[in-house]
Amino acid sequence: MQELTHYIGGEHVKGTSGRFADVYNPATGEVQAKVPLASTDEIAKAVEIAAKAQPAWAATNPQRRARVMMAFVGLLNRDMDKLAEALSREHGKTLPDAKGDVQRGLEVVEYCIGAPELLKGEYTDSAGPGIDMYSMKQPLGVTAGITPFNFPAMIPMWMFAPALACGNAFILKPSERDPSVPLMLAELMEEAGLPRGVLQVVNGDKEAVDALLHHPVIQSIGFVGSTPIAEYIYGTGCANGKRVQCFGGAKNHMIIMPDADMDQAADALIGAGYGAAGERCMAISVAVPVGDETADRLIEKLVPRIEKLKVGPYTAGDDVDYGPVVTAAAKQNILGLIQSGVDQGAELVVDGRDFSLQGYEDGFFVGPHLFDRVTPDMDIYKKEIFGPVLSTVRAGSYEEAIKLAMDHEYGNGTAIFTRDGDAARDFANRINIGMVGINVPIPVPLAYHTFGGWKKSVFGDLNQHGPDAFKFYTRTKTVTSRWPSGIKEGGEFNFKAMD
Ligand code: NAD
């Protein structure tokens, strides 16, 4: 059995707590490795190393820091296949999807190459006689991030790339379910020229997270994961005086207007609802057709597409649409919610419950499901399922559809499919959700914009990546300087007699 490590002080270090978690191959259901769960003392050691390494890194000029990012991009491209394979093996997503995971992180690293420009401060010349005023963006010091299982490459990079580009040290506590890629990323950063100890990976669970939250040297915490944990981390981190941003769960609605191109809408729902087995915070989990006639046409288009979906292990290559979910517990939770949908009266139009794959009977595969006539009081509507399950809620009008999305407690992403510019504009303006797609089902903003939801999908003020990340990972210092007239008036060379 492979025993994974931490990456502390530039070295792979064995865990000393004696506690481990199992890392599965979700396609086979086998335990393929053990990951150490750090103790409070192991976190303290990493923080000590980070605090020693950070000042020299902060003093390295931003252009040189950017060159490390540039070299890192090259290494990510060099090792893309290796990273994707390791990622799929622990997460279960298909290889093209795993490459997308690395790619969307890489794009944020590319954005961070602009650090010299992004970190330029402000300057007012002659704010008063002999007085200049300028603002500096200085790093926070030692920063930390806690990441979820579903994007083990992208989300760590969304955090550590801007943190490091700004001159901070960063301690990453990745998901204990798929920790190998984060460890590989830390190694690659050092190969790219990052000094030892500036980026460290400490594996662990609640004990490690609590140690980070309570350590006085840690200046900021970034978190992405489920809403209850996001709320806990935000509350605890803020109470301890840290700068905190937490991104939580989602229930993303797609509204389909009667004038939408129904083939386009159905294709979009297939990718956005079932891609990555629905384990995306930007997955569409609720389809809201406006009018019964639209709903009937949509279901008619969806069913044959869903029945054609190919579910299988990543090793089957491009021939698979989505893979297994991450753990047996995740599978049980999804199946439990599906049963609740049936019990509470939703119509299960496509039933994937008896899905089984020959040779992979112990894998965590879940067949695709489609519900119709879901109502807002049902658990499958209220809760995040995080599986290949699409719920259809029929709305009587556009107003009813927009109200549905607005009343939901989550507010990560949403989409509208229509040919009507007026409806699309109104939707984008009024909706209380952070990321909006117009005929785009998964509107994940690119690296140079910012990513973040509203409502219970976020706790904190600033979004991830884009200009917000450079605000989150720096603090502003404003200097007012006054220089009374001096040497330029001419030196005094003559011996002056006292008056
Ligand atoms: P999770 O909340 O179970 O775990 C996230 C991280 O928190 C992990 O590193 C985990 O070790 C740690 N953690 C778990 N329990 C903890 C506890 N009691 N105390 C302290 N730390 C704890 O989430 P997950 O299952 O890994 O990821 C899926 C969730 O993440 C979904 O809800 C999904 O919507 C959300 N997500 C949100 C975004 C976003 O940007 N809004 C992006 C990706 C995923």
PDB file of C-alpha atoms in Angstrom, residues 104 108 151 154-155 158 224 245 247-248 252 280-282 412-413 434-435 442-454 457-458 462-469:
ATOM      1  CA  ARG A 104      -8.268  26.096 -15.745  1.00  0.00           C
ATOM      2  CA  VAL A 108      -4.834  31.581 -13.414  1.00  0.00           C
ATOM      3  CA  PHE A 151     -11.000  20.179  -8.554  1.00  0.00           C
ATOM      4  CA  MET A 154      -7.560  23.962 -10.408  1.00  0.00           C
ATOM      5  CA  ILE A 155      -8.660  25.211  -7.007  1.00  0.00           C
ATOM      6  CA  TRP A 158      -6.497  29.472  -7.968  1.00  0.00           C
ATOM      7  CA  VAL A 224     -13.642  26.059  -1.100  1.00  0.00           C
ATOM      8  CA  GLN A 245     -12.836  33.983   1.960  1.00  0.00           C
ATOM      9  CA  PHE A 247     -16.842  29.444  -1.240  1.00  0.00           C
ATOM     10  CA  GLY A 248     -19.617  26.930  -0.584  1.00  0.00           C
ATOM     11  CA  ASN A 252     -27.697  25.980 -10.169  1.00  0.00           C
ATOM     12  CA  ARG A 280     -19.095  20.448 -10.039  1.00  0.00           C
ATOM     13  CA  CYS A 281     -20.131  23.502  -8.073  1.00  0.00           C
ATOM     14  CA  MET A 282     -21.168  25.001 -11.425  1.00  0.00           C
ATOM     15  CA  ASN A 412     -23.437  30.248  -7.292  1.00  0.00           C
ATOM     16  CA  GLY A 413     -24.331  30.050 -10.986  1.00  0.00           C
ATOM     17  CA  GLY A 434     -23.003  35.583  -8.847  1.00  0.00           C
ATOM     18  CA  MET A 435     -22.307  33.958 -12.219  1.00  0.00           C
ATOM     19  CA  ILE A 442     -21.624  26.640 -17.101  1.00  0.00           C
ATOM     20  CA  PRO A 443     -20.610  30.300 -16.973  1.00  0.00           C
ATOM     21  CA  VAL A 444     -17.241  29.899 -15.236  1.00  0.00           C
ATOM     22  CA  PRO A 445     -15.472  33.257 -15.636  1.00  0.00           C
ATOM     23  CA  LEU A 446     -12.014  33.231 -17.207  1.00  0.00           C
ATOM     24  CA  ALA A 447      -8.878  33.840 -15.157  1.00  0.00           C
ATOM     25  CA  TYR A 448      -8.821  37.615 -15.671  1.00  0.00           C
ATOM     26  CA  HIS A 449     -12.381  38.018 -14.366  1.00  0.00           C
ATOM     27  CA  THR A 450     -13.361  36.866 -10.902  1.00  0.00           C
ATOM     28  CA  PHE A 451     -15.193  33.745  -9.718  1.00  0.00           C
ATOM     29  CA  GLY A 452     -17.717  33.753  -6.903  1.00  0.00           C
ATOM     30  CA  GLY A 453     -21.337  33.161  -6.025  1.00  0.00           C
ATOM     31  CA  TRP A 454     -23.824  35.021  -3.852  1.00  0.00           C
ATOM     32  CA  SER A 457     -22.532  29.977  -1.833  1.00  0.00           C
ATOM     33  CA  VAL A 458     -20.054  32.465  -0.424  1.00  0.00           C
ATOM     34  CA  LEU A 462     -13.698  39.227  -2.504  1.00  0.00           C
ATOM     35  CA  ASN A 463     -13.959  36.668  -5.293  1.00  0.00           C
ATOM     36  CA  GLN A 464     -11.399  34.119  -6.447  1.00  0.00           C
ATOM     37  CA  HIS A 465      -8.798  34.877  -9.134  1.00  0.00           C
ATOM     38  CA  GLY A 466      -8.724  37.941 -11.384  1.00  0.00           C
ATOM     39  CA  PRO A 467      -8.037  41.327  -9.770  1.00  0.00           C
ATOM     40  CA  ASP A 468      -9.850  40.321  -6.542  1.00  0.00           C
ATOM     41  CA  ALA A 469      -7.177  37.713  -5.776  1.00  0.00           C
TER      42      ALA A 469
END
